[in-house]
Amino acid sequence: MTPTVLVVGESSGGRLAGASLEAAGTARRLAAGDGEVVGFLAGAGTGAAAAEFARYGVGRVRVVDDARFDAAPAAATAHAAAAAADAVGAKWVVLAGTTFGRDLLGRLATRWNAAAASGVTEVAGDAEGLTVRRPVFGGRATETRRLVGDRAAVALRPHAFPSPAEVPVALAIEAVGAPDIPAALFGPKRTAVETAGAGSGPGLADAAIVVSGGRGLRAPENFRLIDELAASLGAAVGASRAVTDAGWRPASLQVGQTGRAVSPQLYIAVGISGAIQHLVGMVSSRVIVAINSDASAPIFKVADYGIAGDLFEIVPALTAEVRRVRGI
Amino acid sequence: MEIVVCVKPVPESETRLRVSADGTSLDPEAVKFVLAGYDESAVEQALLLKESLPGSKVHAVSFGPAPRTEEVLRAAIALGCDQATWVEAPPGPAPDPVATGRALARPIFAMPHDLVLCGKQAGDDEAGLVAAVLGELLGVPDVGFVVDLRFDVPSGRLRFRRATEGGLELWEAPTPCVIGLQQAWNDPRTAKLPAILKSRRVAIAKVPYAPEDSSAPRSVAEKFELPPPRTGAAMIEYKTPAEAAAKLVRVLREEAKVFP
Ligand SMILES: Cc1cc2nc3c(=O)[nH]c(=O)nc-3n(C[C@H](O)[C@H](O)[C@H](O)COP(=O)(O)OP(=O)(O)OC[C@H]3O[C@@H](n4cnc5c(N)ncnc54)[C@H](O)[C@@H]3O)c2cc1C
Ligand SMILES: Nc1ncnc2c1ncn2[C@@H]1O[C@H](COP(=O)(O)O)[C@@H](O)[C@H]1O
């Protein structure tokens, strides 16, 4: 018997986050057989997100239509999700390991008394529970964990799972009130969002492609070569610490041990030597490309494909080729 | 303000990883353990707050086996923390992050705590779970992925930014609160030699670890694997930049299947 699986959705701007669709697809796979998948959403105006759940095969969606959740920390949603999991008799909860999902998971696991794993890149279920694989040590190792006990909750690493195909089903919304949540959990409030700059493409953490530039670019004005290549690919821009320390680009774009860890489908490192502190932030990317004039640069040891050459020649040619192939 | 900062000993990032004999975890033999990267930020943040709010105290707490756990607590004291509490774990593989949060929550609950600071995630298990577990058990809110935390004295609220997929968000929160810190305002300070010497003599409070009952849901490590050594990049041969670009796009498309 496969159990009921609750998939906690995250809606941004009224739409279901892409990573939540990956979670929905994974939940459906885990419930395959005689299990049921139930979607869950909390916040105001989640109708469109619920409809999207149904477009991807999750027709039964439990909704707490309550604007208090919109600017509250994930902790509040975790309480509501735990109540929903109990109400529908779920044994497994699946969610997207975004910043919101990661904050939610520890709270949910404690409140709902479940085993938990975050940053999951593979998950399988059987009669005894869930088994997951997840990168650790900045992607330098992978661990397999068994979630023991009768309840388990997992946060999936964004992009590690395929986006599901559309399988429209009828939408049945179960609107419920918020459970009794301690007022303290609504204490912290988001007061404003400073977006990374309109039109600047996907955020670093959840981009499918990241193009990063390093000291090899020599001067801040040359960094536009990275911006242009990224724009042609619809990619996010990253940087080595040499670049952020020099103030060419903000610290928020730094990839590595003291910056962000990213694991896109494709990581292109341009003029980056490949210091270990940079590598720990990107080695778990699926495919790595390095462009560097020094054929013995350590970055080529971790890259899948390399071009030894002058970035000032290679990058413009690559941008032109990408634009040509993509017809832009 | 009474500030608690949770610090975890993790292998130095340059450590060569090796698999334990039973294949389920990292072999800790010959590994040098240091304060986790984000925890350094958390300590720095705690000390900045203490310096800006007269009468504040910083209490470092850690859960783990000897000798590394005591060492990181002494490192925290050398940096300027006032007190340290060590929840001593038995040697061997660590309990999972939820159990770790439970082990830390007990002593923290018993100490004054206006603010509990954790790292965003520990550099070894990268779970990012402990802060939220602590929040639930202490009955206070938690917010993770925090950068640039400040305390606004007139309103008595914490103000900070949160680094998310969509960009930076501005937040405020009352105390008590648990914060998962990604970055402090400043780069973490380093300890001065006299402070390091003095930290060796500071008494560390030791608290026994009460394991969970064995039926509690938990995650158990089954396998720890290192990736096959990367064979190095397949280098693209080319005569002109245009040829290099065309070849790269072709392999990304046809071989790696990652081209958009
Ligand atoms: C505690 C600590 C934490 C750190 N954290 C981070 C971190 O989070 N992220 C991070 O990135 N670093 C971090 N660092 C710094 C790291 O050690 C390196 O110094 C840094 O990554 C180097 O950046 P880079 O590769 O851009 O520069 P360099 O190492 O100077 O490399 C520049 C590269 O550009 C190539 N190049 C030059 N000209 C050209 C050209 N015309 N065409 C093509 N290639 C060219 C060169 O061959 C060289 O390989 C940290 C260091 C410490 C000590
Ligand atoms: N054993 C531990 N002792 C003290 N603090 C810990 C421990 N494990 C985790 N933490 C804290 O929780 C944060 C997140 O850890 P994790 O949830 O394991 O990724 C760390 O950065 C520490 O601040």
Coordinates of C-alpha atoms and ligand atoms in Angstrom, one line a residue, chain A residues 102 118 134, chain B residues 5-9 36-39 42 61-64 69 94 97-98 100-101 104 117-131 134 179-181, ligand 2:
Chain A
R102 CA 14.2 24.8 3.9
S118 CA 16.7 18.5 3.0
R134 CA 21.7 14.1 -0.9
Chain B
V5 CA 25.1 31.2 19.5
C6 CA 25.2 27.6 18.3
V7 CA 28.5 26.5 17.0
K8 CA 29.4 23.2 15.3
P9 CA 32.8 21.7 14.6
A36 CA 31.7 25.9 10.7
G37 CA 31.8 28.8 8.2
Y38 CA 28.4 30.2 8.7
D39 CA 28.8 29.7 12.5
A42 CA 26.9 33.8 13.6
V61 CA 26.6 26.2 22.8
S62 CA 27.8 23.1 21.0
F63 CA 26.7 19.5 20.7
G64 CA 29.3 16.9 19.8
T69 CA 33.5 20.2 20.4
A94 CA 26.3 12.1 14.9
P97 CA 19.9 17.3 12.6
V98 CA 16.5 17.1 14.2
T100 CA 20.8 17.6 17.3
G101 CA 18.3 20.4 17.6
L104 CA 20.7 21.7 21.9
L117 CA 21.9 32.5 16.4
C118 CA 22.7 29.5 14.2
G119 CA 24.5 29.2 10.9
K120 CA 22.3 29.0 7.8
Q121 CA 23.6 25.4 7.4
A122 CA 26.5 23.4 8.6
G123 CA 29.2 22.9 6.0
D124 CA 29.3 19.1 6.5
D125 CA 25.7 17.8 6.5
E126 CA 24.3 21.0 4.9
A127 CA 20.9 20.2 6.5
G128 CA 19.8 23.7 7.5
L129 CA 17.3 22.2 9.9
V130 CA 18.6 22.9 13.4
A131 CA 17.5 26.6 13.6
L134 CA 15.2 25.0 18.0
I179 CA 18.0 33.3 13.4
G180 CA 19.7 31.2 10.8
L181 CA 22.5 33.4 9.7
Ligands
LIG2 N1 26.2 19.8 16.8 C1 25.9 21.1 16.8 N2 26.2 21.9 17.8 C2 25.9 23.2 17.8 N3 25.3 23.8 16.9 C3 24.9 23.1 15.8 C4 25.2 21.7 15.7 N4 24.6 21.2 14.6 C5 24.1 22.3 13.9 N5 24.2 23.4 14.7 C6 23.8 24.8 14.4 O1 22.8 24.7 13.4 C7 23.2 25.3 12.2 C8 22.7 24.5 11.0 O2 23.1 23.2 11.0 P1 22.5 22.1 10.1 O3 21.0 22.1 10.4 O4 23.1 20.8 10.6 O5 22.8 22.4 8.7 C9 24.7 25.3 12.3 O6 25.3 26.3 11.5 C10 24.9 25.6 13.8 O7 24.7 26.9 14.1

